[in-house]
Each structure stands twice: as structure tokens, then as C-alpha cells.
Coordinates of C-alpha atoms in Angstrom, one line a residue:
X1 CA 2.6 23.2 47.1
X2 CA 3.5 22.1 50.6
X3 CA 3.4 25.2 52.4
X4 CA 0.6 27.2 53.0
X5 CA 0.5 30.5 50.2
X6 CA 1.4 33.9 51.7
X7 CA 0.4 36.1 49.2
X8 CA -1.6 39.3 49.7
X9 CA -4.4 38.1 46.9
X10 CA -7.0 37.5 49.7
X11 CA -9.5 40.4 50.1
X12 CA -9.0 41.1 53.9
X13 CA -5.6 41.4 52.8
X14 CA -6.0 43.8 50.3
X15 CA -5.3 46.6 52.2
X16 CA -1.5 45.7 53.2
X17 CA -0.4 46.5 49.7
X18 CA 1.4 49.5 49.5
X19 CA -0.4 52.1 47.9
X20 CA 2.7 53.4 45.8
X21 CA 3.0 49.3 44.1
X22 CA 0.7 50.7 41.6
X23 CA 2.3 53.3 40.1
X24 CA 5.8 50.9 40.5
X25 CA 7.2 49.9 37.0
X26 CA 8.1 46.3 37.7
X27 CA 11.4 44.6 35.7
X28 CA 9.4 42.1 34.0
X29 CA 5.7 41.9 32.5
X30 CA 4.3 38.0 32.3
X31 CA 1.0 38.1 29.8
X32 CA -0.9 35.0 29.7
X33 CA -2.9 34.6 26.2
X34 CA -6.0 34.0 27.6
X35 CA -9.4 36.5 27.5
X36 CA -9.9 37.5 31.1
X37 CA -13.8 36.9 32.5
X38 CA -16.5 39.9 32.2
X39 CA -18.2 38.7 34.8
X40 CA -15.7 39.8 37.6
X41 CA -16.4 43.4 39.7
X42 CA -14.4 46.3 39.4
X43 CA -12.3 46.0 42.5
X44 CA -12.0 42.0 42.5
X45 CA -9.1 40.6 40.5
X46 CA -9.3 39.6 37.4
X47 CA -10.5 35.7 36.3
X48 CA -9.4 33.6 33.5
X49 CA -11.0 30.5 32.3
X50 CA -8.5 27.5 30.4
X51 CA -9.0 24.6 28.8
X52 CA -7.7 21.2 30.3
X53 CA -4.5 19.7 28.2
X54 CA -4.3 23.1 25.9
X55 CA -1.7 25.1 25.3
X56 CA -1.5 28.5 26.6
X57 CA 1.3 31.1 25.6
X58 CA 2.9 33.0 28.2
X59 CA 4.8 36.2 26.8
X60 CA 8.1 37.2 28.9
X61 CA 8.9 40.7 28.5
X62 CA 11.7 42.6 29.8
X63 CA 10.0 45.6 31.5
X64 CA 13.2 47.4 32.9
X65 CA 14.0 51.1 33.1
X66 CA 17.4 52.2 31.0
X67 CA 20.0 51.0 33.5
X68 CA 18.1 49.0 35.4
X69 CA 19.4 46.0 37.0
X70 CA 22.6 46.1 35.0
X71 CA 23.9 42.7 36.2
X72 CA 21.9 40.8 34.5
X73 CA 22.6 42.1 30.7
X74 CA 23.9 39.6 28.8
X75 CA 23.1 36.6 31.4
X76 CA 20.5 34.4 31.8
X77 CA 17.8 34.2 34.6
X78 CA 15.3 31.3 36.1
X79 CA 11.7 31.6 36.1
X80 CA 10.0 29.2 38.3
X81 CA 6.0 28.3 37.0
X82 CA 3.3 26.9 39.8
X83 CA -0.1 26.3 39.7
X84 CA -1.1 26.3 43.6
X85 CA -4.3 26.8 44.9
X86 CA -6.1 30.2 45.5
X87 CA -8.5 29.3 48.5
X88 CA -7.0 29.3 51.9
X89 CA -8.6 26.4 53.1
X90 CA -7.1 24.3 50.1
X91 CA -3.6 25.6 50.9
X92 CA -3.7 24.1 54.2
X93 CA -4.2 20.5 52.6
X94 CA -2.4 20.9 49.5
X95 CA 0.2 18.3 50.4
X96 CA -3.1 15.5 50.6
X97 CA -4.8 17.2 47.9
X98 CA -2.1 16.3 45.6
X99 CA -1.1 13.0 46.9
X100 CA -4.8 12.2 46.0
X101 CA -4.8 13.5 42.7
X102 CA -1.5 11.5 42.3
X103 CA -3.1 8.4 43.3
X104 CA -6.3 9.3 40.8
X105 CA -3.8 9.8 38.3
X106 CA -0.7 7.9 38.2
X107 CA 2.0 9.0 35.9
X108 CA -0.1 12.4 34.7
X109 CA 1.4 15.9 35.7
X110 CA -0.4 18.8 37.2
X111 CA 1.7 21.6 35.0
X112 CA 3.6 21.0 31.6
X113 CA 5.4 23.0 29.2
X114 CA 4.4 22.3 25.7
X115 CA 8.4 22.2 25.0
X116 CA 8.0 23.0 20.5
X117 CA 5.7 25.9 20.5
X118 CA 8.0 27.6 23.1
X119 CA 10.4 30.0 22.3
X120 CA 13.4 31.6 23.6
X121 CA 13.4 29.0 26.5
X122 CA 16.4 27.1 27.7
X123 CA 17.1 24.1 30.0
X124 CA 12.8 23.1 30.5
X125 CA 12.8 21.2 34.0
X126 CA 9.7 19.1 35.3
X127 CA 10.7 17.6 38.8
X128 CA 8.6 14.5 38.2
X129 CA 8.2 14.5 42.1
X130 CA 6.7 18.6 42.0
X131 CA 3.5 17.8 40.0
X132 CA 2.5 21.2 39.8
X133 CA 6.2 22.7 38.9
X134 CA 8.4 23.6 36.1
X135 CA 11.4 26.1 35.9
X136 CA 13.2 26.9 32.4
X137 CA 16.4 29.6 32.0
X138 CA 15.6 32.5 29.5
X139 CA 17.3 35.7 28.0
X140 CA 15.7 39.1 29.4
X141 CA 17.1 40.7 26.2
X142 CA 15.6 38.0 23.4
X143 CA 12.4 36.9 22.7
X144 CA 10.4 34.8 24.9
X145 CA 7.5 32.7 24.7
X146 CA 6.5 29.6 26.9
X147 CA 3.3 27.8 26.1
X148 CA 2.1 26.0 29.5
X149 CA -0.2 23.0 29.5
X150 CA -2.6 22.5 33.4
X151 CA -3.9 19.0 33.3
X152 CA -5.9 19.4 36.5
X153 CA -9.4 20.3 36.1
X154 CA -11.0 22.7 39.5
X155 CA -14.1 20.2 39.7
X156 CA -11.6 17.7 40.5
X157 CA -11.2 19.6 43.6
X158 CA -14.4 20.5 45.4
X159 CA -15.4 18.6 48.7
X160 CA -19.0 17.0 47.3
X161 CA -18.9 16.1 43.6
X162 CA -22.6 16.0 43.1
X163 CA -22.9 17.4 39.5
X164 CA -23.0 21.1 38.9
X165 CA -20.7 22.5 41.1
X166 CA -18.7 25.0 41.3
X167 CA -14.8 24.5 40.4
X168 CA -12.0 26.1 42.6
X169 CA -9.8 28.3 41.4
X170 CA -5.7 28.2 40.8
X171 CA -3.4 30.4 40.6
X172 CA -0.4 30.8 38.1
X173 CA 2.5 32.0 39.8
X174 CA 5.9 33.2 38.2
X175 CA 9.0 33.5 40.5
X176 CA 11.9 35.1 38.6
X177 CA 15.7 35.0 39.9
X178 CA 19.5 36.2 39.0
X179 CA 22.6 34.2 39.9
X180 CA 24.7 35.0 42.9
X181 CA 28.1 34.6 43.3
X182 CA 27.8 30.9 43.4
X183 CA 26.2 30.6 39.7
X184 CA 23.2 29.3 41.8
X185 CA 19.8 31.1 40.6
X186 CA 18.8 32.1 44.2
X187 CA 18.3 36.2 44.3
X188 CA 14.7 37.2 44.2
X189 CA 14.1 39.3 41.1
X190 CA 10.3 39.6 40.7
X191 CA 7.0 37.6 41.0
X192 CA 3.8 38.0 39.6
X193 CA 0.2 35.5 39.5
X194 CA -3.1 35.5 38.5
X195 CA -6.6 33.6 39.0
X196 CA -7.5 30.8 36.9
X197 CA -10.0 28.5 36.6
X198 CA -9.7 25.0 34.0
X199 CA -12.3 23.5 32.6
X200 CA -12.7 20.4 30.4
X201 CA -11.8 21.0 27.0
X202 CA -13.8 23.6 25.4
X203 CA -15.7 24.2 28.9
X204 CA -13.7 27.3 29.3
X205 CA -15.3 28.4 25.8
X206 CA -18.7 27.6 26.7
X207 CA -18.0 29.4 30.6
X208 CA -16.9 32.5 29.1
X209 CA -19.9 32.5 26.6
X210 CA -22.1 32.1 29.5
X211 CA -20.4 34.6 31.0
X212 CA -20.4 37.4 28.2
X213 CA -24.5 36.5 27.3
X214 CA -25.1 37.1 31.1
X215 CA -23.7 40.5 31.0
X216 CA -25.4 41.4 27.8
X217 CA -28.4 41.0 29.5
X218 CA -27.9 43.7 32.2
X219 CA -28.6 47.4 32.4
X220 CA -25.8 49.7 31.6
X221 CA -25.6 50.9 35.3
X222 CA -25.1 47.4 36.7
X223 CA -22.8 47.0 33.6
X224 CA -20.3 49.7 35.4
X225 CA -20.2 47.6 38.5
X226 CA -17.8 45.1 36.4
X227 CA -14.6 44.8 34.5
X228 CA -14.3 44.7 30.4
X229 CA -13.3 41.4 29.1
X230 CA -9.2 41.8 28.2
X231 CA -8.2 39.8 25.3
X232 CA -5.4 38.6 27.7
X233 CA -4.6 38.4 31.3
X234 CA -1.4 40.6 32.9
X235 CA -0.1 38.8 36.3
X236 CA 0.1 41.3 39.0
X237 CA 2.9 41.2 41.5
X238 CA 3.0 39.2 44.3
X239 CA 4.8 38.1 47.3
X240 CA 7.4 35.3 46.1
X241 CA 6.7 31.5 46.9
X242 CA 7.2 31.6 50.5
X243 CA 9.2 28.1 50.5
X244 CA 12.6 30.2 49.2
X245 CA 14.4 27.1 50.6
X246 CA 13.3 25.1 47.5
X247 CA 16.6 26.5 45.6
X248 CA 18.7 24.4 47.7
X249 CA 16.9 21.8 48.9
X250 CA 14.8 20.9 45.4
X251 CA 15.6 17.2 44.3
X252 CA 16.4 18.6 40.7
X253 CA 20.0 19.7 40.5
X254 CA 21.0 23.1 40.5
X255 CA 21.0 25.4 37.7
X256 CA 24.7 26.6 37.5
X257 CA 27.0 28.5 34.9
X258 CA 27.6 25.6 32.5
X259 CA 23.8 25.2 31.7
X260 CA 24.1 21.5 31.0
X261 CA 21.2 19.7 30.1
X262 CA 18.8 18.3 33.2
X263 CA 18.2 14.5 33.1
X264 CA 15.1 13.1 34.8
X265 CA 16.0 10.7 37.9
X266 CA 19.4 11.4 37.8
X267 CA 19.8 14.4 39.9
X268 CA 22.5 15.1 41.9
X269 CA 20.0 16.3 45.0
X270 CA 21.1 19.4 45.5
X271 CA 23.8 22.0 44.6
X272 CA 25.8 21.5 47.4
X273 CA 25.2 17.7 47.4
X274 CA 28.9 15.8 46.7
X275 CA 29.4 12.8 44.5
X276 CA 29.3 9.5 45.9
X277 CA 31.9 6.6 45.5
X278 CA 30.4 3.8 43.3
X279 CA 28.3 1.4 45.4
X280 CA 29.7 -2.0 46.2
X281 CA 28.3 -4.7 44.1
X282 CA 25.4 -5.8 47.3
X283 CA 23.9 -3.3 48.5
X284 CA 20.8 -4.3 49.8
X285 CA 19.0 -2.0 51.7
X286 CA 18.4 -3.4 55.0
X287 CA 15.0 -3.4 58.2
X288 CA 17.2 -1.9 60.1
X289 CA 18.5 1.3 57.9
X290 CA 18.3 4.3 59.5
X291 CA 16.5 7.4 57.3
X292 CA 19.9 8.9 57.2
X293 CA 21.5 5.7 55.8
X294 CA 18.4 5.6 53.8
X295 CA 19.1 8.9 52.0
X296 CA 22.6 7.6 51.1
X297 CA 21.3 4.7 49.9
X298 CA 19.3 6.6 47.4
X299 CA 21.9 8.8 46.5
X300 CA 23.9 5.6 46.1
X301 CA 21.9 3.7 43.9
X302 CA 20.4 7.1 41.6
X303 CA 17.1 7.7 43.6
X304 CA 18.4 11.1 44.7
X305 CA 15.6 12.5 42.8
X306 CA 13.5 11.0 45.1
X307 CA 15.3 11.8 48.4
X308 CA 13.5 14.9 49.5
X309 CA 10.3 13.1 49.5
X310 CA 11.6 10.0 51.1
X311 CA 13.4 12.3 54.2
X312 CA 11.3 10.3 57.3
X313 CA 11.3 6.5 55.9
X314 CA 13.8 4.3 57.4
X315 CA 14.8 0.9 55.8
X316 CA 11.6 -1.0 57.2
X317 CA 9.4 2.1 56.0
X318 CA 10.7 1.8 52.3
X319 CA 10.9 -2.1 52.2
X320 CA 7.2 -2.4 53.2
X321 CA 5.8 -0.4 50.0
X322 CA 4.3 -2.5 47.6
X323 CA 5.1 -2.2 43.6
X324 CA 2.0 -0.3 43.3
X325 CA 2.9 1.9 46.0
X326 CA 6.2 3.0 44.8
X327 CA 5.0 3.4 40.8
X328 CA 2.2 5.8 42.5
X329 CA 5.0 7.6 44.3
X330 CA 7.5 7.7 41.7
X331 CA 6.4 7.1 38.3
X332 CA 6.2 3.8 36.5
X333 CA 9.8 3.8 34.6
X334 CA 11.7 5.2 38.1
X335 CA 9.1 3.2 40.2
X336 CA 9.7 -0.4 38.5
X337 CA 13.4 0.3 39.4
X338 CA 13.7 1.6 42.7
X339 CA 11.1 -1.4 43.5
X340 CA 13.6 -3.8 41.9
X341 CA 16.5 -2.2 44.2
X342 CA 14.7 -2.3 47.3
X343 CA 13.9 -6.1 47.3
X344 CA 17.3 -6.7 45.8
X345 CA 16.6 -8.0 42.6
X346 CA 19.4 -9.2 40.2
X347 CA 19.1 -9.1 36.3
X348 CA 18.5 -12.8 35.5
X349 CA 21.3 -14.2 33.2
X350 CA 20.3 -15.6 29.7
X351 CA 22.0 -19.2 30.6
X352 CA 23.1 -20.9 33.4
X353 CA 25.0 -23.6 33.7
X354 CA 26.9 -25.9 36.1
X355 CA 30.9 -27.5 36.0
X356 CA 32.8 -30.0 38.2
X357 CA 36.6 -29.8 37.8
X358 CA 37.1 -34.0 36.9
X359 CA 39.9 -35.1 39.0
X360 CA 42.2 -37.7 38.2
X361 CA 41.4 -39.8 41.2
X362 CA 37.3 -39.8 40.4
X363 CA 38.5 -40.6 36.9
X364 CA 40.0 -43.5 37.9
X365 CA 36.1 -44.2 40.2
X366 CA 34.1 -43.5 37.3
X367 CA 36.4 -46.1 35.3
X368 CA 36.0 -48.9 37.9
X369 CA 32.1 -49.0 38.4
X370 CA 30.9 -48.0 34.8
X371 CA 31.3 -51.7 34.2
X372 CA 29.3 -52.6 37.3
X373 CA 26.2 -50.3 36.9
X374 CA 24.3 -47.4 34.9
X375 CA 25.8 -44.2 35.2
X376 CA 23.2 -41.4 37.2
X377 CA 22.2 -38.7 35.9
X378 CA 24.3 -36.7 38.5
X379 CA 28.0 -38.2 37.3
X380 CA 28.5 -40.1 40.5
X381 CA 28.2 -44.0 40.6
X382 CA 30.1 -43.8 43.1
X383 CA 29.3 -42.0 45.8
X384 CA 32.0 -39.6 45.2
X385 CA 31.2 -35.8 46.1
X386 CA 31.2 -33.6 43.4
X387 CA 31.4 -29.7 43.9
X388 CA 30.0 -27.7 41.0
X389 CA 30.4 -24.4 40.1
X390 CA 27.8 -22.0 38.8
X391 CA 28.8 -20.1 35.2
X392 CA 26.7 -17.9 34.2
X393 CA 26.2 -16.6 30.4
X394 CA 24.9 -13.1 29.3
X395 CA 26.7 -12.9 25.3
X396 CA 26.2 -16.7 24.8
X397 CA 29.8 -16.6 23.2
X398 CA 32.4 -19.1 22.7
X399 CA 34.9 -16.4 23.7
X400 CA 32.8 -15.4 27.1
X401 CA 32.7 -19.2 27.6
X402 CA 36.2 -19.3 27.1
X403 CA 36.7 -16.4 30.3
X404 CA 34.4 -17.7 32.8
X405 CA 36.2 -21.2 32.3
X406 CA 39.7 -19.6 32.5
X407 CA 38.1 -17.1 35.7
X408 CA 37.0 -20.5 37.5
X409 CA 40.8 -22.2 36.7
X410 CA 42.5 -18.8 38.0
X411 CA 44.5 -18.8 34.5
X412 CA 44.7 -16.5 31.3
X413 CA 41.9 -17.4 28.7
X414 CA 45.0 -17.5 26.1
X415 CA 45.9 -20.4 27.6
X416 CA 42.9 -22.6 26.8
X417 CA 43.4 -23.4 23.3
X418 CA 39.9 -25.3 22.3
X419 CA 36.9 -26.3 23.9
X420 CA 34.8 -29.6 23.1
X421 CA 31.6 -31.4 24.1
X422 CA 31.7 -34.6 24.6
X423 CA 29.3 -36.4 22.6
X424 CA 28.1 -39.9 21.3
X425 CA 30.3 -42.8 21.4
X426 CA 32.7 -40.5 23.1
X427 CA 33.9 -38.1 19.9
X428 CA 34.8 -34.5 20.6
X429 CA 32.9 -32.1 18.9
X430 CA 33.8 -28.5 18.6
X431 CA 32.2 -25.7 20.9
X432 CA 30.5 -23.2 18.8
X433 CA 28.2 -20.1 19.4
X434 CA 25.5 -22.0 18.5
X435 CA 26.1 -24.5 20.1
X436 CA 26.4 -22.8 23.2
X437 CA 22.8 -20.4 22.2
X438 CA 21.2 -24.8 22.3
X439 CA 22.7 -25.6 25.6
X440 CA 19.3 -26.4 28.0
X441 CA 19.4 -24.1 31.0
X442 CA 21.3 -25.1 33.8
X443 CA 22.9 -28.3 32.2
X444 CA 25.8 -30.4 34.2
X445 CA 28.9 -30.6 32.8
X446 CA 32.6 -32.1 34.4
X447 CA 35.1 -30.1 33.2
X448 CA 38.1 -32.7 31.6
X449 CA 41.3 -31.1 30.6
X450 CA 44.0 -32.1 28.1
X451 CA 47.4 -31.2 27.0
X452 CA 47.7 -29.4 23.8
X453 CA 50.2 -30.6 21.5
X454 CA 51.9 -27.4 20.1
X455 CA 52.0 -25.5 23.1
X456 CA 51.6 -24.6 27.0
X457 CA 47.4 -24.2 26.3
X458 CA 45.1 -26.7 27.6
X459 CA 42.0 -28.2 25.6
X460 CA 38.7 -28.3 27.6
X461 CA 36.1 -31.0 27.5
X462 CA 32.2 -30.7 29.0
X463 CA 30.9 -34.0 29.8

């Protein structure tokens, strides 16, 4: 919904359809499951009233002439489903229309498909940065049904929310394509819309009620002036969504011949968009990132859903968002992690601990002045310096012990035999895992090694 709608549904543009479109037998026929309003004139276009958060079937129906667009027999096509706005003056601040309803209501979507009533649909895509946007792949030649939910309500909209006002009206617009050469689904087929207006649930009941006692009450001349109420509503054709760019450039990956099942924030970016070698263990996203470098980084670190809408921030832009900022913008599972990435935060191991290699020579120290005073709590009576090493522990295992010991030693884990804790009186008592689970967080320990009698392997002791 970021560029204005150029669709010929306005009255002064009435006149630029061509005269022959209405005798034209279109390819496909969308009918939405919905009475139309009787309260609409003869010449205006048809209104339809829905319910907020209900389902709503939209039938599919393959329209074509016998030999008719023979390509597509026996292959699949995309359908695109909006909800955009039908006033001009909305259309020119869509994009801060829906960044306000965004902000009003975090985490909600503007248009869903109601994915178990549906029939005949394959591959159901909801960009979870297009709000008011889903796309699905269906068979021209089976049966097909998709049942659409609109969360938004058109009150939500107006300019003075005083009580009583009027709601705006939407539009539903379908925009049907074929593959090309590429497997992409990027040639124009046919698209078809129609008016809408959502109410709270039941409202559009009670609105069509209103509507249908209000005609009762004219006189059969006045009655002419307006359209019957249809039990459903036929979309008329329409100009396509004029952003035709969106098939390349849309964050959700590209529909191609293998149909493989979308995953939400794990898009690729774009069709054309390459894979990216495996980011280095840091990388921190930095003040002074460029936007380019930026939109690596995203790819880098699985954001490229999110890259479109980030195209203008630079690395100072993105690292002064706030958590709230970011969940608003992305969603609270996708938001909580790309917040986590941009202030470089590390997953916190279970247990941490600390070891000093005991050397023979500070052996020999210790010996000498345990006699003469207390030992500190540090190891070093001394004065001796003591380096220690940080080991940290996810598995709390006596075999991932047993690795980060040999990793710090630069040998092979099979060549440490045992490992002990030092404890009362000086005894040796086995390392278990739970022993290990019971170790305090970031304990001390010098590291003492001794000779194993069978073999080459060493015994380790923890002081």
C-alpha cells in the first residue's frame, strides 16, 4: 500500500473504461460470499459490508474460453490479495496510515487467510512486513476456495473519531499471474476488486438491516433509482497493482517451480538475491555501517525479510531503535531477535568457571609460605601472578568438561584419563555430572596434573 492506487474505480474516471470491457469475457471470475448493499444507485459500484475477524469465502473460477490461454493447463498460477484503500486522499498517506495502525496494534495483521476452511490453495504467504497482503498458488482447472479474514475496521480510519461517523471504505483487490521463463510468477493475467466496508462483528448485519428497512420504506419510483441486493459480490476488473516491481523486489522469496514451502523470516530477499557465506562468529553491526553494509548485514544474520523496509537506515539509524521500536516494526518473535543482534548480545552460558594451569615452580611457593600464613581466597600467598582462564559450560557434562580442559591444554580429550576435585584433608574425589550441575557459578580452580599409571593419559585435579 505504498504507492498511490491507479485504478479507474473513481467516478471522474469512469469514463476512460473502454466501452467494449463490458461485453469482454475475462479468464477468471473472483465471487466474494458476501450480500452486496441495496442502498447503492444504479450507476455507482456495488458496496459490501463485512464483519471484523470473520471469515469470508472467495470462490476462484476459471472463466476461460475453449483454448484460451493454453499455457497455463496443467500449471499453477499466483494470486496476489490486498485490501488498500478506496479514497484518493487515503492513498496518498497509506504508508503513515499503516505505520499507525501498526503501532495501535502490534503483532495484529490487516489481511489473513483463514488457512482450514480454504480449499484448493497451495503455498499461503503472509509477508509479516505487508500487513495488508497475502498471495497463495492455485490450480485454474480444480476447485478453489479461499476464505479471507480483514482485521481492520473503516472507523479506525476517519480523521475525527467523535462517535457516529462514517467508516471509509477498502477495497479487495485480486492480481492474478503465470510463470515466465524464469519459473518466476511475474506475467499479468487478470485483476479484479470491489468496495468494502468492515464493521465490528455483527455491525455489518445490523448496517445491511438498516440498509434494506430504509429502502423498504421508499416509493417504487425512487426504488428504481437503486441496485437489488446480490446474495454475493462479483469483482469487476481493474487496472493491476500499479507497484508491478513488488515480484522482484518483495522481502518474501520468490515463488519458483519447485513450490517449496515459505518460512516466515527466513526469506531469501528476492529471487535473484544469492546466498551468503556463513557469518563470522562477531559480527556486530557497527555506528559507522553504511545502509549498503547494513543490508548485508541483515541478509547475513536472517533479517532479509526485513531488508526492504530497512533500505535508508545506516548502522547508527538501526542501533538507536529501542526494543519497543523494533518489536513494533518487526513483530515480537523476529523483533526480540534482531534487537538481540543489533546490540550484540551473546546467549549466556549455564556455568562459568575459572582455571590456572599450577606450575611446578608456584607449587614449590605455595609449599613454602602455607606454613607461614592463611591461604587467600585467590590461591596466592605469595604474590605470585596467576593467569586464569575462562571455561564455559552449556551440557554440564563430565565429557564436555573433559574437552574444554583438553581445548585449553592443546591435547586430545583421550588423553586425559580422570578428573578429581580436590577436597577435605586433601582426598581426590571423582568428577561426576552432578557434581559438576553443584559447582557455584564462576568458581576458581588450579588445574594440577598427574601421571597416569597404565598409560600416556594424564589425571586432572581442580583445587
Amino acid at each position: 500500500m505504498s504507492d498511490v492506487l491507479a485504478l479507474p474505480i473513481f467516478k471522474q474516471e469512469e469514463s476512460s473504461l473502454p466501452t467494449d470491457n463490458e461485453n469482454k469475457i475475462l479468464p477468471f471470475q473472483y465471487v466474494l460470499c458476501a450480500a452486496t448493499s441495496p442502498a447503492v444507485k444504479l450507476h455507482d459500484e456495488t458496496l459490501t459490508y463485512l464483519n471484523q475477524g470473520q471469515s469470508y469465502e472467495i470462490r476462484m473460477l476459471d472463466n476461460r474460453k475453449l483454448g484460451e490461454l493454453p499455457e497455463i493447463n496443467g500449471k499453477l498460477v499466483k494470486s496476489i490479495f490486498r485490501v488498500v484503500f478506496h479514497d484518493r486522499r487515503l492513498q496518498y498517506t497509506e504508508h503513515q496510515q499503516l505505520e499507525g495502525w501498526r503501532w495501535n496494534r502490534p503483532g495484529d495483521r490487516i489481511l489473513d487467510i483463514d488457512i482450514p476452511m480454504s480449499v484448493g490453495i497451495i503455498d499461503p504467504r503472509a509477508n509479516p512486513t505487508q500487513l495488508n497482503t497475502v498471495e497463495f498458488l492455485w490450480d485454474p482447472a480444480k476447485r478453489t476456495s479461499v476464505f479471507i479474514q480483514v482485521h481492520c475496521i473503516s472507523t479506525e480510519f476517519t480523521m475525527r473519531k467523535h462517535g457516529g461517523e462514517k467508516g471509509v471504505p477498502f477495497r479487495v483487490q485480486i492480481d492474478t499471474f503465470k510463470e515466465n521463463e524464469n519459473g518466476e510468477y511475474t506475467e499479468h493475467l487478470h485483476s479484479a476488486s470491489c468496495q468494502i466496508k468492515v464493521f465490528k462483528p455483527k455491525g455489518a448485519d445490523r448496517k445491511q438491516k438498516t440498509d434494506r428497512e430504509k429502502m423498504e420504506k421508499r416509493t417504487p419510483h425512487e426504488k428504481e433509482k437503486y441496485q437489488p441486493s446480490y446474495e454475493t459480490t462479483i469483482l469487476t476488473e481493474c487496472s493491476p497493482w500499479p507497484e508491478i516491481t513488488y515480484v522482484n523486489n518483495s522481502p518474501s522469496p520468490g515463488f519458483n517451480s519447485s513450490h517449496s514451502s515459505f518460512s516466515l523470516g527466513e526469506g531469501n530477499g528476492s529471487p535473484n538475491h544469492q546466498p551468503e557465506p556463513p557469518p563470522p562468529v562477531a559480527d556486530n553491526l557497527l555506528p559507522t555501517t553504511t545502509p549498503q553494509e547494513a543490508q548485508q548485514w541483515l541478509h547475513r544474520n536472517r533479517f532479509s525479510t526485513f531488508s526492504r523496509l530497512f533500505t535508508n537506515f545506516s548502522g547508527a539509524d538501526l542501533l538507536k531503535l529501542t526494543r519497543d521500536d523494533v518489536i513494533q516494526i518487526c513483530g515480537p518473535a523476529d523483533g526480540i531477535r534482531l534487537f538481540n543482534s543489533l546490540k550484540g548480545r551473546m546467549v549466556r552460558p549455564r556455568l562459568t568457571i575459572y582455571v590456572c594451569q599450577e606450575s611446578l615452580q608456584l607449587r614449590e611457593q605455595q609449599q613454602q609460605h602455607q606454613q607461614q600464613q592463611p591461604k587467600q581466597e585467590n590461591g596466592d600467598s605469595s604474590g605470585a601472578f596467576f593467569v586464569y582462564h575462562a571455561i564455559f559450560l552449556e551440557e554440564l557434562t563430565t565429557v564436555e568438561l573433559t574437552e574444554k580442559i583438553a581445548q585449553l591444554f592443546s591435547i586430545s580429550p583421550c588423553q586425559i584419563n580422570q578428573i578429581y576435585k580436590q577436597g577435605p584433608t586433601g582426598i581426590h574425589v571423582l568428577i561426576s555430572d552432578e557434581m559438576i550441575q553443584n559447582f557455584q557459578e564462576e568458581a576458581c580452580f588450579v588445574l594440577d596434573t598427574m601421571k597416569a599409571e597404565t598409560n600416556d593419559s594424564y589425571h586432572i585435579i581442580l583445587k
